[in-house]
Tab-separated table of C-alpha atoms in Angstrom:
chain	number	residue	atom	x	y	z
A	39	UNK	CA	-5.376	7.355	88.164
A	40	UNK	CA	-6.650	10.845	88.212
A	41	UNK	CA	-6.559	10.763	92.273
A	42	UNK	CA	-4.296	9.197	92.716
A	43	UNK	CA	-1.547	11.525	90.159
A	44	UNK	CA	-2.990	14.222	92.793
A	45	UNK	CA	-1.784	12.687	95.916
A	46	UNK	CA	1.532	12.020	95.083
A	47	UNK	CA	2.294	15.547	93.751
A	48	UNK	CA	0.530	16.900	96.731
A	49	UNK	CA	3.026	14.983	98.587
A	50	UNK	CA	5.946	16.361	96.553
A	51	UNK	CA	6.278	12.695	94.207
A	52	UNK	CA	6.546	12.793	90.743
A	53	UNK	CA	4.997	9.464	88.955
A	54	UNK	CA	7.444	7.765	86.733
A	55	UNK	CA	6.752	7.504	83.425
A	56	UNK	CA	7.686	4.036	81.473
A	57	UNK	CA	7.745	2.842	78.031
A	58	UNK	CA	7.268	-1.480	77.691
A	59	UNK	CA	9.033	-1.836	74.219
A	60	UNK	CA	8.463	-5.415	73.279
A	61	UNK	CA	5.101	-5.650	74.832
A	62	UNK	CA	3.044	-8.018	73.012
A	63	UNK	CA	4.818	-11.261	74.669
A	64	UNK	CA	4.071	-12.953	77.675
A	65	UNK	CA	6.732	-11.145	79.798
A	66	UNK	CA	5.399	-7.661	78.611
A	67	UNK	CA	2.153	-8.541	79.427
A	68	UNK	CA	2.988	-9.653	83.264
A	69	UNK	CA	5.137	-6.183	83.373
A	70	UNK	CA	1.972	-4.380	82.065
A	71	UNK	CA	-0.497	-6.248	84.277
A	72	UNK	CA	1.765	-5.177	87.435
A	73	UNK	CA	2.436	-1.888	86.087
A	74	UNK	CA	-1.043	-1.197	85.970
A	75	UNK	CA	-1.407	-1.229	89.849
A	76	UNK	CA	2.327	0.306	90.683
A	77	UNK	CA	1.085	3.142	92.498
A	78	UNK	CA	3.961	5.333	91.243
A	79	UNK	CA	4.244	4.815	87.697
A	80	UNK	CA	2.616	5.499	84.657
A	81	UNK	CA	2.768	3.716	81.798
A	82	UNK	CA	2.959	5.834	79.030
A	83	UNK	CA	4.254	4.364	76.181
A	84	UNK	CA	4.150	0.023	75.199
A	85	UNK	CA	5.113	-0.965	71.316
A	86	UNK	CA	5.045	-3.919	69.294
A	87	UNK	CA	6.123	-4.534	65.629
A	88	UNK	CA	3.133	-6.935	65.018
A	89	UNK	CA	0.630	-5.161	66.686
A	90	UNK	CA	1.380	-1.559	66.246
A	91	UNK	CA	-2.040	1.098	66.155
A	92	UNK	CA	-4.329	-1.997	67.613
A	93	UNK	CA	-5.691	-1.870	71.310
A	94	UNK	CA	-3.240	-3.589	74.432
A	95	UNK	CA	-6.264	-5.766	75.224
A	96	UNK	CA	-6.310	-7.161	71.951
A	97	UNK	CA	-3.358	-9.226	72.531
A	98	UNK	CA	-3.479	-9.244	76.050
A	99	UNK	CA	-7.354	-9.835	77.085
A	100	UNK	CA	-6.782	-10.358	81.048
A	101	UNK	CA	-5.489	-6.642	81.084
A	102	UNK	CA	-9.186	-5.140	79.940
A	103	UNK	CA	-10.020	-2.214	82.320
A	104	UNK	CA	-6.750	-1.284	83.318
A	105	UNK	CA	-5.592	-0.360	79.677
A	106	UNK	CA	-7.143	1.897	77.310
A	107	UNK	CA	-4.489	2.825	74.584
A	108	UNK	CA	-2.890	0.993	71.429
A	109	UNK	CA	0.395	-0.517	70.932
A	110	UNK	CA	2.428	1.952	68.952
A	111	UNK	CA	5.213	1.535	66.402
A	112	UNK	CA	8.574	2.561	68.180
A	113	UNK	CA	10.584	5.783	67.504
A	114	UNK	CA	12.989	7.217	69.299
A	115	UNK	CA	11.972	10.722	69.086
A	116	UNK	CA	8.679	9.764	70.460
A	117	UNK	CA	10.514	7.909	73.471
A	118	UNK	CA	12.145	10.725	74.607
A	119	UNK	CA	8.996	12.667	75.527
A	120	UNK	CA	7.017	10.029	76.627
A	121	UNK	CA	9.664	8.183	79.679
A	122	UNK	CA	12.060	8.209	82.911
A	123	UNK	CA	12.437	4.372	82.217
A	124	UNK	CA	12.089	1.817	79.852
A	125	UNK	CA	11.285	-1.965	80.245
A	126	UNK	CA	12.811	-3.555	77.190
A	127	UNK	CA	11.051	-6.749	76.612
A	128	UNK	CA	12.891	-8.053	73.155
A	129	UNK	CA	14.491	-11.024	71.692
A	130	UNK	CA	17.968	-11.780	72.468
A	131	UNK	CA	20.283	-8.968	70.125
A	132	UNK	CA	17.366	-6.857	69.646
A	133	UNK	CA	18.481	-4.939	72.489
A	134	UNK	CA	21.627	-3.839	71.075
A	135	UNK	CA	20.142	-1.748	68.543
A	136	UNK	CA	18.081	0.203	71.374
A	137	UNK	CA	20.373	0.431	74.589
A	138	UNK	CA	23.095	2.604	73.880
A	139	UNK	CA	20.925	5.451	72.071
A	140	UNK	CA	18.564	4.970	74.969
A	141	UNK	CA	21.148	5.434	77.833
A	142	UNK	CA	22.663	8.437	75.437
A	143	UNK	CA	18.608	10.332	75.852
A	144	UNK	CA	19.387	9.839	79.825
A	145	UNK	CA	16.840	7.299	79.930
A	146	UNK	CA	17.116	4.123	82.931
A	147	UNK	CA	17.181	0.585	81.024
A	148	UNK	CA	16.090	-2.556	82.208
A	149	UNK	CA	16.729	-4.996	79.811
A	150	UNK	CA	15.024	-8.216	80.148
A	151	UNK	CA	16.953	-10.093	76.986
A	152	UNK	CA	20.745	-11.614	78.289
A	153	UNK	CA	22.240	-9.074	75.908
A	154	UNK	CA	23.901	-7.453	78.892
A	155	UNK	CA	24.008	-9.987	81.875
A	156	UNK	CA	27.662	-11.177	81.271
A	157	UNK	CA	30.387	-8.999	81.989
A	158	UNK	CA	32.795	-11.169	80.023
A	159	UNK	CA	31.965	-10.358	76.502
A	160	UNK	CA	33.825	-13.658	75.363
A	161	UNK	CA	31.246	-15.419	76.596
A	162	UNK	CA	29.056	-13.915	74.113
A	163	UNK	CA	30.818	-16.053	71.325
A	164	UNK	CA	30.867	-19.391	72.986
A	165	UNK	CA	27.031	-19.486	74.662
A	166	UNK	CA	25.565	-17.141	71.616
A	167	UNK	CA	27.265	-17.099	69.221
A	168	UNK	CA	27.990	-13.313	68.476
A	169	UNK	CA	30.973	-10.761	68.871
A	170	UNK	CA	29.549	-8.292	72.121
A	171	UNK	CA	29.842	-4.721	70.225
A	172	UNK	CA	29.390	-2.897	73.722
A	173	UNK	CA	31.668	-4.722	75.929
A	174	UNK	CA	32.024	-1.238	78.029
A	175	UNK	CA	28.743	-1.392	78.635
A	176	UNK	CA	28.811	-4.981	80.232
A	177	UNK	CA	30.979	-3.226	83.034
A	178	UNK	CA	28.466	-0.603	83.820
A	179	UNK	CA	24.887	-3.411	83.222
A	180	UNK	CA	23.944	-4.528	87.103
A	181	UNK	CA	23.154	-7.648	86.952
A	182	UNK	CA	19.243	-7.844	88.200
A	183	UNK	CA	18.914	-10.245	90.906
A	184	UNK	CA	18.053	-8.032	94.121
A	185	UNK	CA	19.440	-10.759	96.468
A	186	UNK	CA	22.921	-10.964	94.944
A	187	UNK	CA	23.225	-6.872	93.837
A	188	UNK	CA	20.525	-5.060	96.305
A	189	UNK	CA	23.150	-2.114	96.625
A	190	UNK	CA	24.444	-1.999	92.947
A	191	UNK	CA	20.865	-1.475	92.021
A	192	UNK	CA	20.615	1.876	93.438
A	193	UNK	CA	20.135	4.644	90.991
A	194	UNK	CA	21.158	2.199	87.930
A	195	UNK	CA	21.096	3.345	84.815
A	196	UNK	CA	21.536	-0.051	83.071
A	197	UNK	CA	19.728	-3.017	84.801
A	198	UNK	CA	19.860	-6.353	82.878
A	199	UNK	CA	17.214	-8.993	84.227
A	200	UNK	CA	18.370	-12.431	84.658
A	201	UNK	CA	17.068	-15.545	82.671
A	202	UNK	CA	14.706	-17.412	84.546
A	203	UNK	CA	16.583	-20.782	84.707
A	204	UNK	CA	19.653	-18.875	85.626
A	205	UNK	CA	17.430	-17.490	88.444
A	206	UNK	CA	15.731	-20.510	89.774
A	207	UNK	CA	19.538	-22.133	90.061
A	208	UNK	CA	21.488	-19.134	91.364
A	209	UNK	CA	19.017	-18.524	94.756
A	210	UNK	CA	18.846	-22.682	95.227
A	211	UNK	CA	22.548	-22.508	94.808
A	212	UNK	CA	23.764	-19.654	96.688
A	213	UNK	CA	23.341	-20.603	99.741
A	214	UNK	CA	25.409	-23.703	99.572
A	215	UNK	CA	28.320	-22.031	97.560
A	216	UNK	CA	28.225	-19.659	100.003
A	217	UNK	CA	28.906	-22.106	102.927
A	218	UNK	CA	31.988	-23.603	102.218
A	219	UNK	CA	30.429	-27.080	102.632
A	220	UNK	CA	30.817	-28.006	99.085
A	221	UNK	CA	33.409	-30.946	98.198
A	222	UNK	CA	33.299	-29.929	94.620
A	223	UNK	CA	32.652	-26.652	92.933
A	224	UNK	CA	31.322	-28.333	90.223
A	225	UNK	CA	27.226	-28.772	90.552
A	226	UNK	CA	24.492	-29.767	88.381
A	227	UNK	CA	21.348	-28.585	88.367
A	228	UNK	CA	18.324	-29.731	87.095
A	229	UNK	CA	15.803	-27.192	85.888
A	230	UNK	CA	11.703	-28.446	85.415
A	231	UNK	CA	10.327	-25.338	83.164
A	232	UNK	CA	6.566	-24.587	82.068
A	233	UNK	CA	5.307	-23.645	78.568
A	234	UNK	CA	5.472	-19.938	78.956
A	235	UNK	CA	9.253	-20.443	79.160
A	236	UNK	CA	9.049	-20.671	74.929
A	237	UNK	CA	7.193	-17.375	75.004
A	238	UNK	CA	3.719	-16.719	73.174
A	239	UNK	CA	4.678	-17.874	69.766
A	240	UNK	CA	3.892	-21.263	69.405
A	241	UNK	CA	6.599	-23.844	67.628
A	242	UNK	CA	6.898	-27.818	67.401
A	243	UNK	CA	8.175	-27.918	70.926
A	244	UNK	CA	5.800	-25.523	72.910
A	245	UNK	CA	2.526	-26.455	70.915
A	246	UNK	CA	-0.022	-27.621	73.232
A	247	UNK	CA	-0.387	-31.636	71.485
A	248	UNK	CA	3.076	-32.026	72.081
A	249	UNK	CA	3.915	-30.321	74.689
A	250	UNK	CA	1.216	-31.751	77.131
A	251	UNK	CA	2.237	-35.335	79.189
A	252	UNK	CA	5.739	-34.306	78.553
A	253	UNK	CA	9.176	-34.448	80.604
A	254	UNK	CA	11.300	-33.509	78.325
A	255	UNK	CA	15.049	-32.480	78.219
A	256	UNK	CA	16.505	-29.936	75.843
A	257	UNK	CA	19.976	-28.230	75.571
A	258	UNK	CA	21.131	-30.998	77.730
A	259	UNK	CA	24.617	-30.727	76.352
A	260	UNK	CA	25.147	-26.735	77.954
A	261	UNK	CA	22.428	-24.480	78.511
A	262	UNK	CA	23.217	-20.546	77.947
A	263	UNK	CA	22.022	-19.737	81.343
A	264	UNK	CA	24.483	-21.886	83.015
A	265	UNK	CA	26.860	-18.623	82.180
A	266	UNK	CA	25.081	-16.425	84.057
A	267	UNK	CA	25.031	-18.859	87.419
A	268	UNK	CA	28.716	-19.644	86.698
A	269	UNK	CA	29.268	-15.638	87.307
A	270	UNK	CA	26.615	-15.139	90.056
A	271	UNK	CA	28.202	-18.451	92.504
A	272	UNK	CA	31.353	-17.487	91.511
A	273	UNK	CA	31.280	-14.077	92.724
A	274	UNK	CA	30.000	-15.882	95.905
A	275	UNK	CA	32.290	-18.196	96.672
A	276	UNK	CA	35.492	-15.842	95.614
A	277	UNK	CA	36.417	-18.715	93.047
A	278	UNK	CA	35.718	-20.515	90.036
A	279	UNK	CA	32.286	-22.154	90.016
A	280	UNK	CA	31.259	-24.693	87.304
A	281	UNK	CA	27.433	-25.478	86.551
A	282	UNK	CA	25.879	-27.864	84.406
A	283	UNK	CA	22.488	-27.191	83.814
A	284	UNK	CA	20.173	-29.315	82.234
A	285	UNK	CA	16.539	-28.083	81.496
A	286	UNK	CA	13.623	-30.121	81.196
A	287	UNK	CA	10.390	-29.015	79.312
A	288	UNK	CA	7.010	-30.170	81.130
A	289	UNK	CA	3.705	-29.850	80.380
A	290	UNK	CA	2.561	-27.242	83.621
A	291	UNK	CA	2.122	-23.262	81.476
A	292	UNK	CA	3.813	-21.424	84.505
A	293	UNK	CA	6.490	-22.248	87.346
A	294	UNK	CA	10.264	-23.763	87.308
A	295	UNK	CA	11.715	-26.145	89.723
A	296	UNK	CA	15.375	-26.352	89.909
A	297	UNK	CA	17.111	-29.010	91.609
A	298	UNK	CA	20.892	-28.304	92.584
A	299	UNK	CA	23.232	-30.987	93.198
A	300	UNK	CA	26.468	-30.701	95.559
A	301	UNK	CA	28.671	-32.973	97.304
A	302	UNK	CA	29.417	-32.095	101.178
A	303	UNK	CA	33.015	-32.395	102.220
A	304	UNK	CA	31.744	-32.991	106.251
A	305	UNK	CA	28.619	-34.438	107.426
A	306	UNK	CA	26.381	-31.475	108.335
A	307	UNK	CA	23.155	-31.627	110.018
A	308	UNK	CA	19.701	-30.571	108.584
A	309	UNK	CA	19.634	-27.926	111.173
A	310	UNK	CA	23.254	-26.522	110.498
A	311	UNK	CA	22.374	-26.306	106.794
A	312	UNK	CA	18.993	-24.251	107.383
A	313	UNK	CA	20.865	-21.813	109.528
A	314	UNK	CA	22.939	-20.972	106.878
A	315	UNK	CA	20.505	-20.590	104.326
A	316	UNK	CA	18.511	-18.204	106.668
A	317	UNK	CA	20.961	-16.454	107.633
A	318	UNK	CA	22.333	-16.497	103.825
A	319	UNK	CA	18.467	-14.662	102.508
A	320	UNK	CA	18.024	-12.922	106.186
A	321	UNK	CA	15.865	-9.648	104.995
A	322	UNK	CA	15.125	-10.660	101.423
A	323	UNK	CA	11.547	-10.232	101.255
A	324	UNK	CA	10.335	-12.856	98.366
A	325	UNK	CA	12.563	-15.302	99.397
A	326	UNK	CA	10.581	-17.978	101.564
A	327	UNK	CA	12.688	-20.975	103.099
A	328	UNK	CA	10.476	-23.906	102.946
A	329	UNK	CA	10.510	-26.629	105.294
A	330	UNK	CA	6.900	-28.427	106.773
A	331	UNK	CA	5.638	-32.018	107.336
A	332	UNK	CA	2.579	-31.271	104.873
A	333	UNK	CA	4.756	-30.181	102.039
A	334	UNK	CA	8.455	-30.659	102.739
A	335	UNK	CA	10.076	-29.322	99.731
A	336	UNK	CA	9.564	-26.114	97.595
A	337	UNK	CA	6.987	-26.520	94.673
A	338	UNK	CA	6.188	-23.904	91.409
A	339	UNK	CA	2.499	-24.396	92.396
A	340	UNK	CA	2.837	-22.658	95.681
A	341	UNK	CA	4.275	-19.394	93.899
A	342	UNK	CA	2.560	-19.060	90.590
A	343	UNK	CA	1.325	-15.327	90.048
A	344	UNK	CA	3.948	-13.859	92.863
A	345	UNK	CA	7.471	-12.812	92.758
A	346	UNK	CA	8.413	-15.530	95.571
A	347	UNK	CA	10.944	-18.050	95.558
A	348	UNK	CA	10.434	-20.984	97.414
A	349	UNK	CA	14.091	-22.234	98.939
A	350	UNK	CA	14.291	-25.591	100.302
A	351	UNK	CA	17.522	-28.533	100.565
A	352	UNK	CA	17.920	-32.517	101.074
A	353	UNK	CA	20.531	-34.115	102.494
A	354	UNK	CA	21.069	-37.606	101.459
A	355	UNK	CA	23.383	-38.928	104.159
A	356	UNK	CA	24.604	-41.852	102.869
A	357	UNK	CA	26.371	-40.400	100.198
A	358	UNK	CA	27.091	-37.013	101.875
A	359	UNK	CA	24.866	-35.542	99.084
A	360	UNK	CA	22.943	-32.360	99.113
A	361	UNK	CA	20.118	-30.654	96.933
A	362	UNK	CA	18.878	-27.532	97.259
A	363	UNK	CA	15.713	-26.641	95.721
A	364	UNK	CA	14.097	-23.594	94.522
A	365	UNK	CA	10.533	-22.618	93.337
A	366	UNK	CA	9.385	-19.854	90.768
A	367	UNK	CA	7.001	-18.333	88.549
A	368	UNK	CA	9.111	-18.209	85.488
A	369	UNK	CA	7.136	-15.568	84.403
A	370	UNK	CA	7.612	-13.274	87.477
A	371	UNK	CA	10.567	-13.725	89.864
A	372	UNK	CA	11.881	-15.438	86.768
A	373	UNK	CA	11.384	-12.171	84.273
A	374	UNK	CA	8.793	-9.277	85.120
A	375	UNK	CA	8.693	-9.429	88.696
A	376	UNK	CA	12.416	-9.440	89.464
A	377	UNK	CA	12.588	-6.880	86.727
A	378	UNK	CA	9.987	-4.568	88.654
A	379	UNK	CA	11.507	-5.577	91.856
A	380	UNK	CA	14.703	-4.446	90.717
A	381	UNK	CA	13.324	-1.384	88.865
A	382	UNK	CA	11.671	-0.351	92.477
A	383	UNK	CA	15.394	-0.607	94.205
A	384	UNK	CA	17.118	1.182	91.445
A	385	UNK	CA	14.827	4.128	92.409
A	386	UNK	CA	14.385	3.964	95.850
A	387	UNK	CA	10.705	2.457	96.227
A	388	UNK	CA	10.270	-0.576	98.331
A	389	UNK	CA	11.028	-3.081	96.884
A	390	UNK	CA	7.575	-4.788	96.919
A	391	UNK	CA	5.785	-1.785	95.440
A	392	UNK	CA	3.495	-3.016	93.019
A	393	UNK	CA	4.192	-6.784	94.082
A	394	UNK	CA	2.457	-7.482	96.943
A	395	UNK	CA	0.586	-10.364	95.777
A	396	UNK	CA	0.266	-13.854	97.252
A	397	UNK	CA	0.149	-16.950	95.266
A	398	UNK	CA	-2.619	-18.441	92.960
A	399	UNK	CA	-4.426	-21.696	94.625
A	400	UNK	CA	-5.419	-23.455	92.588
A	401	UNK	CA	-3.197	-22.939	90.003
């Protein structure tokens, strides 16, 4: 680290210092582990309530020999000296007690909870059940999905990472939306999600006896994250865009698989419809457009451990039905990758600094 701190300020860089608040979970652990080979950060400062004064590698064992400090107890007076940026990795509300005195010290955000990720604070009432007390700062938030806001990313201050199921629908989606083939701006999509998705405190539905052999559907009356793909496709498409999404819990610990339903209003070819989603992700570097003999469609397996997305479609003539498919770690594109992907725009890094890694196999 020593070396390397030399080269870059021989070569006029400054490393960035970042704080992981909220590092004790399975997302702050992935944004440690690829923090810990970003060649220009330093991570200075990572808390956690539980775990406060005991080592990193205590909690997160995988990470021994890249980490050699404690989790602390947070305090803002100590943030101020110790980061540029801050990866806040807390539950849902939590954030709202840190962001705005955060953003006051002239510190960047990214936020992974959904605190921030709808601009219509209304919303926050009907999908979670609380009055927004910032709705100003909903305006200024980017919303942290590099193929949809690449250029609003640069030099934000505010960055709020999207869910992961929101994710996984909004890049199978887009495309489509995009297109103008759609009978119906009303699609469904069907999310498959690992364990990891409940995070790394066990309950009835994530614990491994019940959780393992099962396909099961939760929140199949109106998931949350069918807000945030509502305001993504709709932004696309330059009109209102309805989304049912349905999630279903199975027994794999990483990956989600969503499966988006739409209704064609002409018959388009299989070739006309890959076109358009190439040219749709043309120059998005961890989006991969899947389309083989061997394995035709895109699968979580095929990603897990990188920040890919695996894009893929079906047309079902007969019905003038298509599904387009996408493919993610749930755990990285769908949470600490995008958010380091996103961190690396906002500051003018390429974008695949400190994520060029292919996929696990096996996984």
């Amino acid at each position: 680290m020593l070396k390397l701190l030399i080269i870059l300020l021989l070569n006029g860089q400054k490393m960035i210092r970042v704080a992981v608040i909220g590092g004790s979970g399975y997302t702050g652990g992935e944004l440690l582990r690829l923090l810990a080979v970003h060649p220009k950060v330093e991570v200075t400062y990572v808390t956690s309530r539980e775990y406060a004064g005991k080592p990193i590698t205590l909690v997160h064992p995988n990470l021994r020999g890249f980490y050699n400090m404690n989790f602390s107890q947070f305090s803002f007076d100590r943030l101020g000296d110790k980061a540029d940026v801050v990866f806040l990795g807390l539950p849902h509300k939590v954030s709202l007690e840190y962001v705005p005195k955060i953003l006051e010290m002239g510190i960047q955000i990214i936020d992974l909870s959904a605190d921030f990720r709808l601009k219509d604070p209304n919303l926050y009432k009907i999908w979670y059940g609380y009055e927004h007390p910032y709705p100003d700062l909903l305006n200024k938030a980017v919303y942290g999905l590099p193929e949809l806001h690449y250029e609003e990313l640069k030099n934000a201050k505010l960055i709020a990472s999207p869910g992961c199921n929101a994710t996984a629908t909004i890049l199978a989606a887009a495309p489509l939306v995009a297109s103008g083939l759609l009978e119906t701006y009303k699609i469904v999509s069907d999310v498959k999600v690992g364990s990891s998705e409940g995070g790394a405190k066990p309950h009835e539905g994530s614990h491994h006896p019940e959780r393992q052999n099962a396909i099961r559907p939760y929140e199949a009356d109106g998931h949350r994250h069918a807000a945030e793909a509502e305001q993504e496709l709709s932004l696309i498409a330059k009109r209102s865009v309805k989304v049912s999404l349905v999630p279903h819990a199975v027994s794999s610990v990483r990956g989600a698989l969503a499966s988006v339903h739409g209704w064609l209003n002409t018959e388009v070819s299989e070739m006309d419809l890959w076109k358009k989603t190439i040219e749709f992700y043309k120059g998005r570097k961890f989006i991969r457009i899947i389309r083989s003999n061997v394995h035709p469609y895109p699968d979580p397996k095929f990603v897990i451990g990188s920040n890919f997305a695996d894009v893929g479609f079906a047309i079902e003539k007969r019905l003038q039905r298509v599904t387009m498919f996408s493919a993610i770690d749930n755990l990285m594109k769908g949470a600490a990758g995008q958010a380091v992907q996103a961190f690396n725009i906002s500051r003018g890094f390429d974008e695949d600094e400190g994520l060029r890694l292919p996929p696990l196999r096996p996984a």
